[in-house]
Structures are given as C-alpha cells and as structure tokens.
XYZ file of C-alpha atoms in Angstrom:
675
model
C 37.141 9.597 11.876
C 34.000 9.744 9.754
C 31.998 8.298 12.640
C 33.503 10.828 15.022
C 32.671 13.722 12.704
C 29.154 12.354 12.272
C 28.712 12.075 16.025
C 29.904 15.651 16.502
C 27.545 16.935 13.855
C 24.727 14.965 15.414
C 25.461 16.477 18.830
C 25.579 20.007 17.432
C 22.331 19.542 15.547
C 20.590 18.071 18.567
C 21.876 20.813 20.851
C 20.558 23.415 18.445
C 17.177 21.741 18.382
C 17.021 21.554 22.174
C 18.010 25.190 22.491
C 15.329 26.202 20.032
C 12.694 24.143 21.840
C 13.708 25.627 25.173
C 12.689 29.124 24.112
C 9.399 28.081 22.546
C 6.445 28.815 24.798
C 3.555 26.940 23.258
C -0.039 27.168 24.174
C -1.661 23.871 25.127
C -3.108 21.523 22.649
C -2.125 18.775 21.187
C -1.884 15.183 20.338
C 1.335 15.158 22.366
C -0.716 15.465 25.551
C -3.498 13.032 24.873
C -1.860 10.163 26.773
C 0.352 10.075 29.850
C 3.685 8.742 28.673
C 3.448 5.513 30.640
C 0.184 4.780 28.829
C 1.973 4.862 25.476
C 3.486 1.521 26.462
C -0.051 0.173 26.845
C -1.035 0.633 23.212
C -2.672 -2.595 22.031
C -0.975 -4.589 19.263
C -1.912 -7.882 17.624
C 1.081 -8.931 15.508
C 3.143 -10.496 18.298
C 0.514 -13.023 19.463
C -2.364 -12.745 16.931
C -4.549 -11.330 19.707
C -4.739 -7.867 21.293
C -2.141 -7.212 23.987
C -0.277 -4.172 25.247
C 3.373 -3.364 24.616
C 4.098 -3.953 28.292
C 2.511 -7.418 27.962
C 4.392 -8.392 24.780
C 7.314 -10.827 25.192
C 8.999 -9.601 22.025
C 10.856 -6.580 20.664
C 7.800 -4.661 19.473
C 7.192 -1.107 18.307
C 4.085 0.679 17.039
C 4.130 3.511 14.506
C 0.819 5.305 15.035
C -1.177 7.344 12.537
C -0.158 10.441 14.484
C 3.529 9.462 14.144
C 3.055 9.156 10.381
C 1.339 12.527 10.114
C 3.821 14.422 12.294
C 6.890 12.888 10.644
C 5.639 13.816 7.175
C 6.114 10.261 5.863
C 4.595 9.996 2.390
C 5.164 6.257 1.910
C 5.355 3.095 3.992
C 9.190 2.839 3.706
C 9.542 6.432 4.933
C 7.288 5.656 7.908
C 9.360 2.561 8.756
C 12.407 4.769 9.308
C 10.756 5.737 12.616
C 11.027 2.218 14.060
C 14.162 1.359 16.063
C 16.138 -1.604 14.814
C 14.872 -1.392 11.222
C 17.296 -0.644 8.407
C 15.568 1.375 5.688
C 17.729 2.236 2.685
C 16.670 3.843 -0.567
C 18.053 2.294 -3.775
C 16.320 4.617 -6.237
C 12.902 6.223 -6.702
C 11.101 2.879 -6.709
C 13.525 0.492 -5.001
C 14.069 0.022 -1.266
C 16.127 -2.295 0.929
C 14.369 -2.865 4.256
C 15.210 -5.438 6.915
C 15.684 -6.061 10.627
C 18.760 -7.463 12.353
C 20.856 -7.841 9.231
C 20.650 -9.513 5.810
C 19.321 -6.445 4.048
C 18.813 -6.113 0.322
C 16.252 -5.228 -2.304
C 14.818 -8.683 -1.708
C 15.424 -8.920 2.036
C 14.198 -12.467 2.417
C 13.969 -12.776 6.203
C 11.321 -10.129 6.884
C 7.610 -10.938 6.558
C 5.413 -7.980 5.591
C 1.624 -7.902 5.785
C -0.972 -5.270 4.934
C -4.264 -5.824 6.770
C -3.305 -9.467 7.308
C -2.433 -10.090 3.624
C 1.134 -11.269 3.028
C 2.957 -9.180 0.409
C 6.136 -11.303 0.476
C 6.820 -12.422 -3.107
C 7.483 -16.160 -3.563
C 9.239 -15.473 -6.881
C 12.365 -13.822 -5.450
C 11.730 -13.870 -1.658
C 11.217 -10.370 -0.376
C 8.996 -7.370 -0.973
C 8.543 -5.107 -3.976
C 8.113 -1.975 -1.879
C 7.113 0.215 -4.803
C 3.998 -1.959 -5.213
C 2.986 -1.659 -1.541
C 1.405 1.752 -1.456
C -1.705 2.968 0.323
C -3.261 6.300 1.149
C -1.205 7.177 4.212
C -4.167 8.853 5.934
C -5.911 5.445 5.895
C -3.233 3.786 8.058
C -4.221 3.264 11.691
C -0.833 1.905 12.792
C 2.187 -0.100 11.669
C 3.183 -2.865 14.072
C 6.864 -3.793 13.922
C 8.119 -7.011 15.546
C 11.894 -7.420 15.525
C 12.915 -11.051 15.827
C 11.255 -14.244 14.646
C 7.482 -14.509 14.466
C 7.404 -17.836 12.684
C 5.546 -19.722 15.441
C 2.461 -17.712 14.496
C 3.117 -16.276 11.038
C 5.103 -19.110 9.490
C 8.087 -19.404 7.183
C 10.018 -16.270 6.237
C 9.071 -14.434 9.455
C 12.696 -14.981 10.470
C 14.145 -11.607 11.454
C 10.892 -9.754 11.928
C 7.267 -9.066 11.045
C 5.801 -5.793 9.780
C 2.021 -5.488 9.794
C 0.391 -2.414 8.247
C -3.141 -2.029 9.619
C -5.588 0.418 8.068
C -8.402 2.230 9.828
C -11.921 0.904 10.230
C -14.246 2.473 7.686
C -16.277 4.007 10.532
C -13.211 6.119 11.392
C -12.854 7.561 7.892
C -16.228 9.148 7.244
C -16.668 12.167 5.021
C -14.199 13.614 2.534
C -10.437 13.729 2.978
C -7.537 14.147 0.622
C -4.351 15.926 -0.184
C -1.937 17.277 -2.752
C 1.844 17.092 -2.368
C 4.403 18.667 -4.688
C 8.168 18.658 -4.234
C 11.069 20.802 -5.343
C 12.177 17.800 -7.450
C 8.832 17.630 -9.300
C 7.386 14.704 -7.350
C 3.590 14.775 -7.171
C 0.968 12.987 -5.088
C -2.784 13.560 -5.402
C -5.301 11.568 -3.366
C -8.892 11.712 -2.192
C -11.121 9.570 0.008
C -14.832 9.484 0.681
C -16.451 7.562 3.525
C -20.148 6.933 4.086
C -22.597 4.670 5.867
C -25.508 2.394 5.062
C -27.665 2.343 8.165
C -26.059 2.308 11.597
C -23.994 -0.876 11.253
C -22.298 -0.626 7.860
C -19.616 1.883 6.933
C -17.500 2.146 3.808
C -14.833 4.225 2.130
C -13.442 4.532 -1.383
C -10.226 6.267 -2.341
C -8.028 7.112 -5.305
C -4.338 7.997 -5.321
C -2.044 9.201 -8.085
C 1.733 9.188 -7.580
C 4.332 10.587 -9.953
C 7.964 10.583 -8.832
C 10.420 12.262 -11.192
C 13.755 10.704 -12.132
C 16.649 11.437 -9.797
C 20.374 11.713 -10.459
C 23.177 9.198 -10.197
C 26.392 10.073 -8.388
C 27.919 11.394 -11.635
C 25.053 13.851 -12.078
C 23.425 11.983 -14.961
C 19.771 11.055 -14.774
C 19.051 7.621 -13.330
C 15.894 7.348 -15.450
C 14.060 5.913 -12.446
C 10.786 7.799 -12.679
C 7.644 6.145 -11.316
C 3.967 6.742 -12.101
C 1.182 4.764 -10.409
C -2.596 5.166 -10.157
C -4.348 3.308 -7.346
C -7.987 2.782 -6.393
C -9.295 1.059 -3.273
C -12.212 0.509 -0.960
C -13.088 -0.876 2.450
C -16.396 -1.796 4.088
C -16.987 -2.777 7.733
C -20.174 -4.228 9.168
C -20.610 -4.504 12.957
C -23.461 -6.842 13.824
C -25.428 -6.931 17.052
C -24.538 -10.537 17.936
C -20.763 -10.128 18.100
C -20.240 -10.503 14.364
C -17.928 -8.267 12.340
C -17.354 -8.439 8.585
C -14.646 -6.577 6.690
C -14.268 -6.486 2.916
C -11.508 -4.490 1.271
C -9.629 -4.361 -1.980
C -7.401 -2.342 -4.248
C -6.286 -2.102 -7.874
C -3.136 -0.357 -9.110
C -1.676 0.243 -12.531
C 1.529 2.005 -13.367
C 5.027 1.939 -14.737
C 8.558 2.398 -13.450
C 11.558 3.372 -15.549
C 14.997 1.916 -14.978
C 18.477 1.505 -16.386
C 20.265 -1.816 -16.639
C 22.495 -3.885 -18.915
C 21.127 -6.886 -20.798
C 23.614 -9.630 -21.679
C 23.637 -11.488 -25.002
C 25.758 -14.109 -26.749
C 26.539 -11.862 -29.694
C 28.589 -8.682 -29.892
C 28.616 -6.287 -28.112
C 27.607 -8.963 -25.477
C 26.050 -6.322 -23.181
C 23.496 -3.682 -24.122
C 22.563 -0.773 -21.806
C 18.832 -0.154 -21.782
C 16.477 2.498 -20.465
C 13.440 0.309 -19.868
C 9.846 1.089 -18.933
C 8.331 -1.740 -16.888
C 4.588 -2.126 -16.322
C 2.712 -3.410 -13.297
C -0.968 -4.182 -12.843
C -2.010 -5.573 -9.483
C -5.165 -6.008 -7.460
C -6.521 -7.903 -4.494
C -9.742 -8.590 -2.618
C -9.879 -9.611 1.040
C -12.786 -10.676 3.232
C -12.736 -11.309 6.983
C -15.480 -12.506 9.317
C -14.995 -12.356 13.092
C -17.406 -13.676 15.719
C -16.833 -12.630 19.334
C -18.456 -14.465 22.234
C -19.428 -13.110 25.638
C -16.821 -15.334 27.325
C -13.981 -13.506 25.540
C -13.366 -16.134 22.869
C -13.566 -15.388 19.171
C -13.472 -17.145 15.820
C -12.152 -15.619 12.607
C -12.107 -16.623 8.950
C -10.114 -14.674 6.381
C -9.739 -15.234 2.632
C -8.058 -13.139 -0.027
C -7.116 -13.310 -3.675
C -4.113 -11.406 -4.983
C -3.246 -10.911 -8.662
C -0.053 -9.358 -10.078
C 1.121 -8.802 -13.637
C 4.632 -7.416 -14.154
C 6.675 -7.132 -17.322
C 9.915 -5.667 -18.570
C 12.352 -6.686 -21.288
C 14.022 -9.307 -19.053
C 11.107 -11.138 -17.478
C 7.322 -11.154 -17.308
C 5.387 -12.561 -14.377
C 1.695 -13.248 -13.944
C 0.794 -14.531 -10.479
C -2.477 -15.406 -8.794
C -2.517 -16.193 -5.070
C -5.467 -17.374 -2.997
C -5.176 -17.695 0.778
C -7.606 -19.043 3.392
C -6.936 -18.731 7.132
C -9.016 -19.620 10.200
C -8.243 -18.687 13.796
C -9.827 -19.390 17.169
C -8.965 -17.692 20.466
C -10.291 -18.883 23.805
C -9.573 -19.128 27.512
C -9.025 -22.657 28.859
C -9.520 -22.679 32.586
C -8.319 -19.700 34.553
C -4.694 -19.649 33.418
C -4.566 -20.558 29.735
C -5.280 -18.314 26.752
C -5.002 -20.344 23.569
C -4.759 -19.108 19.982
C -4.967 -21.783 17.295
C -5.670 -21.949 13.615
C -4.548 -23.027 10.202
C -4.919 -22.438 6.525
C -3.914 -23.107 2.948
C -2.357 -20.912 0.265
C -2.298 -21.562 -3.468
C 0.043 -19.560 -5.682
C 0.128 -20.020 -9.458
C 2.534 -18.219 -11.764
C 3.327 -17.971 -15.457
C 6.724 -16.585 -16.494
C 7.804 -15.332 -19.922
C 11.532 -16.000 -20.189
C 14.473 -14.302 -21.880
C 18.178 -15.056 -22.192
C 18.879 -12.692 -19.292
C 16.418 -14.328 -16.845
C 14.630 -17.616 -17.387
C 12.684 -20.034 -15.207
C 12.274 -23.764 -15.695
C 9.423 -24.656 -15.554
C 7.918 -21.492 -16.968
C 4.657 -22.072 -15.094
C 4.166 -23.548 -11.639
C 1.490 -23.892 -8.971
C 2.490 -24.379 -5.346
C 0.525 -25.065 -2.163
C 1.291 -24.176 1.426
C -0.593 -25.835 4.295
C -0.217 -24.694 7.888
C -1.513 -25.145 11.415
C -0.461 -23.354 14.588
C -1.172 -23.214 18.296
C 0.036 -20.845 21.008
C -0.764 -21.112 24.709
C -0.122 -18.205 27.063
C -0.015 -19.580 30.610
C -0.448 -17.259 33.569
C 1.826 -18.672 36.281
C 1.301 -15.758 38.673
C -1.680 -13.494 38.017
C -0.689 -10.210 36.339
C 2.961 -10.913 37.089
C 4.517 -13.962 35.451
C 3.463 -15.732 32.244
C 4.889 -18.156 29.701
C 3.922 -18.515 26.038
C 4.639 -21.744 24.192
C 3.604 -22.575 20.658
C 4.564 -23.767 17.224
C 3.587 -23.536 13.613
C 3.693 -26.596 11.370
C 3.860 -25.978 7.631
C 3.978 -28.198 4.610
C 5.375 -26.600 1.427
C 6.158 -28.065 -1.991
C 9.892 -27.272 -1.826
C 11.185 -28.527 1.529
C 8.257 -30.527 2.918
C 7.203 -30.241 6.563
C 8.756 -27.516 8.725
C 8.342 -27.045 12.506
C 8.810 -23.580 13.990
C 8.412 -23.629 17.797
C 8.747 -20.757 20.233
C 9.033 -20.388 24.018
C 8.699 -16.959 25.639
C 8.410 -15.656 29.165
C 7.216 -12.343 30.601
C 7.714 -11.001 34.145
C 5.999 -7.842 35.375
C 8.374 -6.857 38.160
C 5.943 -4.051 39.011
C 3.751 -1.642 37.088
C 6.808 0.214 35.763
C 9.268 -2.624 35.014
C 8.884 -5.590 32.679
C 11.376 -8.280 31.680
C 10.938 -10.751 28.830
C 12.954 -13.450 27.108
C 12.435 -15.931 24.310
C 13.955 -18.711 22.252
C 12.605 -19.600 18.811
C 13.242 -21.620 15.703
C 12.335 -20.157 12.318
C 12.937 -21.122 8.707
C 13.136 -19.383 5.376
C 12.000 -21.565 2.526
C 13.617 -21.286 -0.923
C 12.115 -18.930 -3.460
C 11.060 -19.914 -6.943
C 14.151 -18.155 -8.309
C 16.549 -20.014 -5.999
C 15.246 -23.316 -7.327
C 14.346 -22.659 -10.963
C 16.144 -19.563 -12.303
C 18.991 -19.208 -14.771
C 20.376 -15.690 -14.511
C 22.779 -14.585 -17.231
C 24.005 -11.305 -15.847
C 27.166 -10.981 -17.946
C 28.782 -12.532 -21.002
C 32.573 -12.318 -21.381
C 33.749 -11.679 -24.937
C 36.109 -14.167 -26.647
C 39.624 -13.824 -25.264
C 38.250 -11.338 -22.745
C 39.317 -11.006 -19.130
C 39.113 -14.433 -17.533
C 38.088 -16.061 -20.833
C 41.024 -17.548 -22.800
C 38.721 -19.252 -25.335
C 37.678 -18.027 -28.790
C 34.022 -18.277 -27.721
C 31.785 -16.099 -25.575
C 31.729 -17.254 -21.935
C 28.755 -17.223 -19.581
C 28.812 -17.627 -15.823
C 25.113 -17.921 -15.014
C 23.641 -18.154 -11.534
C 21.505 -21.291 -11.517
C 18.899 -22.474 -9.035
C 18.850 -25.924 -7.473
C 16.096 -28.396 -6.581
C 18.297 -29.612 -3.724
C 18.011 -26.431 -1.679
C 16.854 -26.876 1.893
C 15.233 -24.315 4.156
C 17.503 -21.834 5.897
C 17.180 -22.228 9.670
C 17.477 -19.877 12.607
C 17.709 -20.450 16.347
C 17.080 -17.071 17.994
C 17.729 -16.072 21.592
C 16.279 -12.756 22.791
C 15.757 -10.795 25.974
C 14.339 -7.391 26.740
C 13.585 -4.869 29.452
C 10.942 -2.134 29.484
C 10.857 0.507 32.174
C 8.947 3.721 32.848
C 10.977 5.284 35.686
C 8.772 8.401 35.673
C 5.566 9.528 34.032
C 7.682 11.445 31.517
C 10.276 8.843 30.527
C 10.316 5.276 29.163
C 13.080 2.979 27.957
C 12.791 -0.135 25.822
C 15.884 -2.360 25.523
C 16.312 -5.588 23.561
C 19.317 -7.856 23.006
C 19.525 -10.799 20.619
C 21.763 -13.579 19.383
C 20.796 -15.349 16.136
C 22.372 -18.604 14.975
C 21.790 -19.304 11.250
C 22.477 -22.497 9.347
C 21.911 -23.733 5.788
C 22.227 -20.176 4.420
C 22.164 -19.933 0.650
C 25.387 -19.483 -1.306
C 26.695 -20.814 -4.616
C 29.327 -23.293 -5.758
C 30.990 -23.494 -9.152
C 29.857 -26.210 -11.525
C 31.797 -27.802 -14.369
C 32.569 -25.818 -17.517
C 30.860 -27.112 -20.654
C 30.939 -26.144 -24.311
C 27.521 -25.534 -25.851
C 26.759 -25.073 -29.531
C 23.304 -23.487 -29.326
C 22.119 -20.856 -29.972
C 25.764 -19.988 -30.719
C 28.918 -21.762 -29.581
C 29.865 -20.608 -26.083
C 31.231 -21.906 -22.791
C 29.099 -22.143 -19.673
C 30.409 -22.248 -16.073
C 27.389 -22.188 -13.767
C 27.291 -20.939 -10.200
C 24.792 -23.276 -8.574
C 22.786 -22.410 -5.480
C 23.405 -24.503 -2.373
C 23.106 -24.351 1.414
C 26.812 -23.779 1.930
C 26.757 -20.908 4.428
C 26.232 -20.417 8.138
C 26.606 -17.515 10.522
C 25.562 -15.489 13.527
C 24.234 -12.040 14.236
C 24.019 -10.340 17.583
C 23.197 -6.881 18.813
C 21.213 -4.496 20.976
C 18.338 -2.109 20.293
C 17.540 0.766 22.636
C 14.643 3.217 22.418
C 13.784 6.095 24.757
C 10.756 8.370 24.922
C 10.874 11.584 26.961
C 8.254 14.294 27.411
C 9.618 17.044 29.673
C 6.656 19.370 29.183
C 3.187 19.378 27.777
C 4.224 20.601 24.348
C 7.602 18.865 24.002
C 8.438 15.295 23.174
C 11.797 13.699 22.368
C 12.439 10.182 21.132
C 15.785 8.510 20.582
C 16.948 5.096 19.428
C 20.257 3.303 19.025
C 20.872 0.041 17.176
C 24.010 -2.106 17.072
C 24.133 -5.195 14.837
C 27.122 -7.447 14.148
C 26.903 -9.937 11.260
C 29.292 -12.879 10.780
C 28.636 -15.204 7.806
C 31.017 -17.888 6.498
C 31.150 -21.212 4.686
C 29.731 -24.156 6.594
C 32.067 -26.761 7.975
C 33.141 -28.972 5.061
C 30.869 -26.895 2.833
C 31.570 -26.135 -0.812
C 31.123 -22.458 -1.514
C 32.595 -19.952 -3.937
C 30.292 -17.021 -3.450
C 27.611 -15.381 -1.363
C 26.400 -11.890 -0.774
C 28.809 -10.031 1.550
C 26.247 -9.777 4.345
C 28.750 -8.402 6.872
C 29.224 -5.270 4.796
C 25.607 -4.741 3.754
C 24.245 -3.952 7.228
C 25.121 -0.771 9.161
C 26.653 -1.779 12.474
C 25.260 1.316 14.151
C 22.214 3.508 13.652
C 21.153 6.486 15.766
C 17.949 8.463 15.527
C 16.708 11.508 17.447
C 13.194 12.867 16.955
C 12.097 16.137 18.504
C 8.493 17.356 18.508
C 7.009 20.606 19.706
C 3.883 22.725 19.296
C 4.931 26.205 18.236
C 1.402 27.528 18.654
C -2.075 26.155 19.103
C -2.321 25.151 15.440
C 1.345 24.899 14.412
C 3.587 21.861 14.996
C 7.260 21.241 14.298
C 9.068 17.892 14.028
C 12.760 17.271 13.335
C 14.237 13.787 12.845
C 18.036 13.426 12.778
C 19.498 10.104 11.580
C 23.005 8.660 11.616
C 23.633 5.502 9.558
C 26.912 3.614 9.608
C 28.863 2.716 6.469
C 28.201 -0.247 4.156
C 31.713 -1.264 3.068
C 30.536 -4.091 0.808
C 28.651 -1.512 -1.261
C 31.288 1.250 -0.935
C 28.769 3.493 0.844
C 30.061 5.853 3.519
C 28.346 6.582 6.781
C 26.127 9.624 6.738
C 24.058 11.887 8.907
C 20.974 13.675 7.701
C 17.768 15.228 8.947
C 14.127 15.421 7.932
C 11.764 18.096 9.199
C 8.095 19.007 8.999
C 6.195 22.116 10.012
C 2.415 21.844 9.887
C -0.288 24.485 10.223
C -3.957 23.672 10.782
C -5.436 26.671 8.974
C -8.981 25.670 9.901
C -10.679 22.527 11.111
C -10.871 21.445 7.475
C -7.525 22.446 5.952
C -3.896 21.805 6.883
C -0.711 22.867 5.112
C 2.734 21.375 5.685
C 6.302 21.918 4.560
C 8.382 18.741 4.636
C 12.139 18.748 4.190
C 14.123 15.647 3.273
C 17.901 15.066 3.609
C 18.467 18.555 4.933
C 21.997 17.970 6.258
C 23.431 16.000 3.361
C 22.563 16.209 -0.305
C 23.199 13.612 -2.955
C 24.291 10.567 -0.942
C 23.721 6.901 -1.732
C 21.955 4.739 0.850
C 22.287 1.304 -0.786
C 23.527 -0.464 -3.914
C 22.101 -2.562 -6.683
C 22.202 -6.362 -6.730
C 22.732 -9.058 -9.336
C 19.092 -10.145 -9.339
C 17.110 -7.548 -11.301
C 19.940 -4.968 -11.172
C 19.015 -1.330 -11.644
C 20.584 2.101 -11.541
C 21.330 3.643 -8.161
C 20.267 7.231 -7.635
C 21.147 9.546 -4.787
C 18.945 10.647 -1.914
C 18.926 14.374 -2.528
C 17.693 17.367 -0.607
C 14.119 18.319 -1.439
C 11.120 20.104 0.033
C 7.489 19.033 -0.226
C 4.559 21.427 0.011
C 1.450 19.583 1.160
C -2.173 20.693 1.312
C -4.655 18.382 3.074
C -8.392 18.691 3.599
C -11.045 16.896 5.610
C -14.763 17.676 5.859
C-alpha cells in the first residue's frame, strides 16, 4: 500500500507541475533551447571508450550530467548532482556520509563502483569504496559528470564492476575572470567560494579557487542531535597550455583540511565494554596531477598522465596516512580504414601507515602495494556509420590476487539516424581491499554471562580479514536501445543481467581463550569468498521538450538482487544485499523559464524501501528558482525534501559505524557572481 500511496502522490504532484507549466507563457531565452533535442544524444563523452564519442555511438548504458544540469538542479555537491542520473542509487547516511552505487550492492563503501575526478581514481584501497565527503570541488568548475552503468573494467580496470563515474572539470580557458558564491540554509549550512581565472600570453590559462563548507549537525529519528557536523576548507588550481604543434599540457591540484564530527560506540575488554563517543575526526588531503597530450594530423594522439595523492585521516579508532603515485600512458590511432585502436598501460604505487586500536587494527600496520596494467580496445567498423564491434581487455597484476584478465565484447548498430541498438558481454573483477585481508574489527564485546556468552569472561566476535581472499568476479550481459522518434522526444533503455561469483562473506572460526591483555574468549568471523548471486533489471530514461521554454525528463529503474551461499560454500554471514537496494526508483524533472531571466526546476523522486535497513519507501521533491539579476549576479532559492521531512535514506554499517541522521526539509538562499 505504501508504494500505491507514493505513486498516487507522485501523480498528483506531477499533474500539479504540468498544470502550472501549462499556464506559464515565457519569453524566449534560454539554455533549454540551445540544442535541438536529438542533438543532446550527440554530446561527446570519453569514459566509455577512453576517446571522444557521442551518446548515440556509445555501446554502453551512459548518461551525462552537464554543468547546466548541475546549475539548474541546484546541486551543491557531487552526490546531489548524481541523483540526476538514471540507474544510480544515491542515499544520504548523515551530513558527511553517502551510499552511492549502480545496479545494486550499495553501502557507505560501495565497492563495485569506480569513481574518478579528472582521470584520478578516488577509490580507497583501504576499505574499497569512496569517502564522498572528501570528494568535493567548486561545483561551478565542473564541465560534466559522465556516468557509465555496467562494467568498465576492460578499460578502467579492477573495481569498475557495476559502473564508472568520471567527474570532469572545465578547461582553465573557460573559467576566466572572477566567479563565486555564498549559500546559506535554513538549517545553518554555509558554503562560501571564489574563483579567479587569468592568462599568461595567448596559450596558457589558469584558475585558482577557494571553498569553505560548514554543514551543521542534523537530527536523528528521535529528535536528538546526530553530532555529524562537517567543516572543510579547500584550495585548488588548474593550468592549461595549448601549444601550436598539437600539444596540450594540464596541471591541476588541490589541498583540503577539515574535520567531521560523529557518534559511535567503542568496544573494550573492560567494563562497561562499550563506550559511546562524540568524536571529532580530522582529514588533510592533497593531490597534484599533470597530463600531456599530443595530437597528430592523422587523428591519432598520445597521452601521459601522472598524479600523486596524499591523505591523512585520524579518529579515536584508526589513523591512516596514505601516499599514492600513479602513471598512465595511452595511445589512440586508426589502423587501416576500419580499426580505431586505444591502448595503454601504467603502474600505481600506494603506501600506507596505520595507527591501530583495539576497535580497528591492521596487520601489518604499514604496507606498500603495486598495481601494473595494460589494456587494448579495438573498435571495428563492419559497415560504415552503421555497424561496429568493440573488443578489448585489460590485464592487471596486483599484489593480492596476481594477474587478472577483464575482457569485453560490444556491438553497436545504427538502424538509422534516430534508432540505435547496442549489446555487450564483459568480465570484471573486484580485488580485495586492505581491510578484507588485514583488519581485525572488534565492533562489540559481550559482558561475562551476557546474552550469548555463558562464560565468566568477556567475549569478542571480531571480523577478521584473510590472506586467502580471491577477487570477486562478474560476467555481465547488457543490451540497450536509444531512439529519438521526434525532434522533441528521446528514449534511452537498458537491460542487464549480472552473474557474480566469489563474493565476500564470512565464516565462523574456532573459539579460543586468550589471557592478554585480559582473559577473554575470541570467536572470529573470517572473511572468505563464500557467496554468489545475480542481479538483473531495466533502466529507462525519457527526455521531452514540448515547447521552447519547457523541458521534462523522467527515469525509471528496476533492480532485483539475489545473493546466497556458494554451492558447498561455508558461510555464516554477509551483508543483506537484497534488502539494501531499492527495487524501484522513479524520477521526474520539470524545467521552465518563467521569464527571460527567471527559471524554475522541480525534481520529484520516489525511492523504494530498504527492508534490510528498516527504511520505508518515500517520495520527496527538490526545487530551485533562479533569477539572473544582471549579467554578473544571480540569486537562487533551493528547496530540499519538500514533500517529506525527517526521513532516513540509508543505515550505518559495521565498518566505521556512525550515527544516522534524517534528511530534513530545508531551504538554501544562494548568491552567485561572475565578472
């Protein structure tokens, strides 16, 4: 019944929006009319094949979030912008924690989604996943976010299992002059940022920016404060040089320092055996990236990219210092008249140093790992401008599971200039994280003679990593159809079936009696590859522009997850993946120009329940009204969670647990300038 009520509310809200839009008579303008709708499917992307190609030419489930989409939606962070992409589950845990994934297996450390910012991987090898609160940029600097649903491992390597997200910032030449903004919310959240761009001669452009973010603590479901406030200061730069002989050089970097507050319980072997803490964690992080590209007259190019990434994080449970250096080379060229080949390779070195505690400890406490890779992809034109096949593979050698092969075969058929079919089959792997191999996690200690502990000693049931872990594997089967039946309407449909094996679970080890540091029993839960499963589903997106000043977008996602113990496998526990992914998601986005300088956007979202986390389905809406006062100043009012106040979107997990706070209704006032 809850789904039925949600659907009714969604229909009423949408009908009201359509009725309102129908009576609006806008003057012309706008970014809504810059492109015929069929041309929107021709936006160039690079993440699917590591070379520019249009959406209509991409044999994958791809979506592009443009800078205009970000501005009109009022997204103030990368996770908020990702809500716009069909097929992506974006769930807020608290003010600094997010669970983001594609096609299932979501969590704070969603380990099957590879995320890059300007070609730099931000996937943490410590836990597998992304610390989203550390991935912040000045939103006005983003050119586009490319979202690939489905495996991209043949080009991007391990962990690009269920999808790839690539955040691409603007060339420095496109951010000249001064720009900035101030945002303040009804819940006392604050954002202040400024950017300056300049030039040295005609060929070199640069920008520098600073951003300050302060998010106030939000409430838990019982009304108490979740003590999850966040404060971060960030500084960055980018420089682009365009030479006269086909050479381009990009250098960019960033440094951030800040703290996040949290609530959690810390276990101990002495009474009271669990202590609630309100902890202030600190993060300092910075990176530097350089990229040189040489383009030849024959259409080939050669690229070298290197970056160094440093992170320091500490709280009462664990402290991590990590330094990562990555070198990648890539060459693209035409071979004959029918082959376009992309090939390359690289090496990554990641060194960490961990300070341990009883709650979380790593053995060894310091480790350096290397990842070597090589890849090749050949797109073969079988019939000019009509039928093509892409075949390729990535070969990686890592220190945990050795050599891994990740091949892919994809086909694309342009039925005509309005209809495109594609299909693909791929193999991808997710390699174990440092935690899955080396961690001992003491989340709880049961008191003597406590529930489940008949002994006179404290009892621990730690989660323990294993050196025997193998890579999780996926065989993915996908197909899609893109059609533009008229100049005003497009549809993008994708269906998938994913077959997973060697998924990580735990089995129960033998109980032992230990005498240090105090006498206690220990029954470990040891990581193993005891799970397997399937996911399948469909993703549908539509884009409709009935008039010059109206645009409507809709998406529907269905995902079914089935995970179980492997045949003859030993397993006593795993995350309840079936109940951590919403089976259905619906989104409707309406845009209109109320006047020459005034725009209105309303996004309505329905998200299905998460029974494993005891989270009900919900429907909510975000809205933004923007007014360009002059050419230099813009004001906006942004509303969040307008239809439902105080609902949870996700739950905490055993690894680095934290308090959950509700997504509440709030309004942002934003002033932006550019001159």
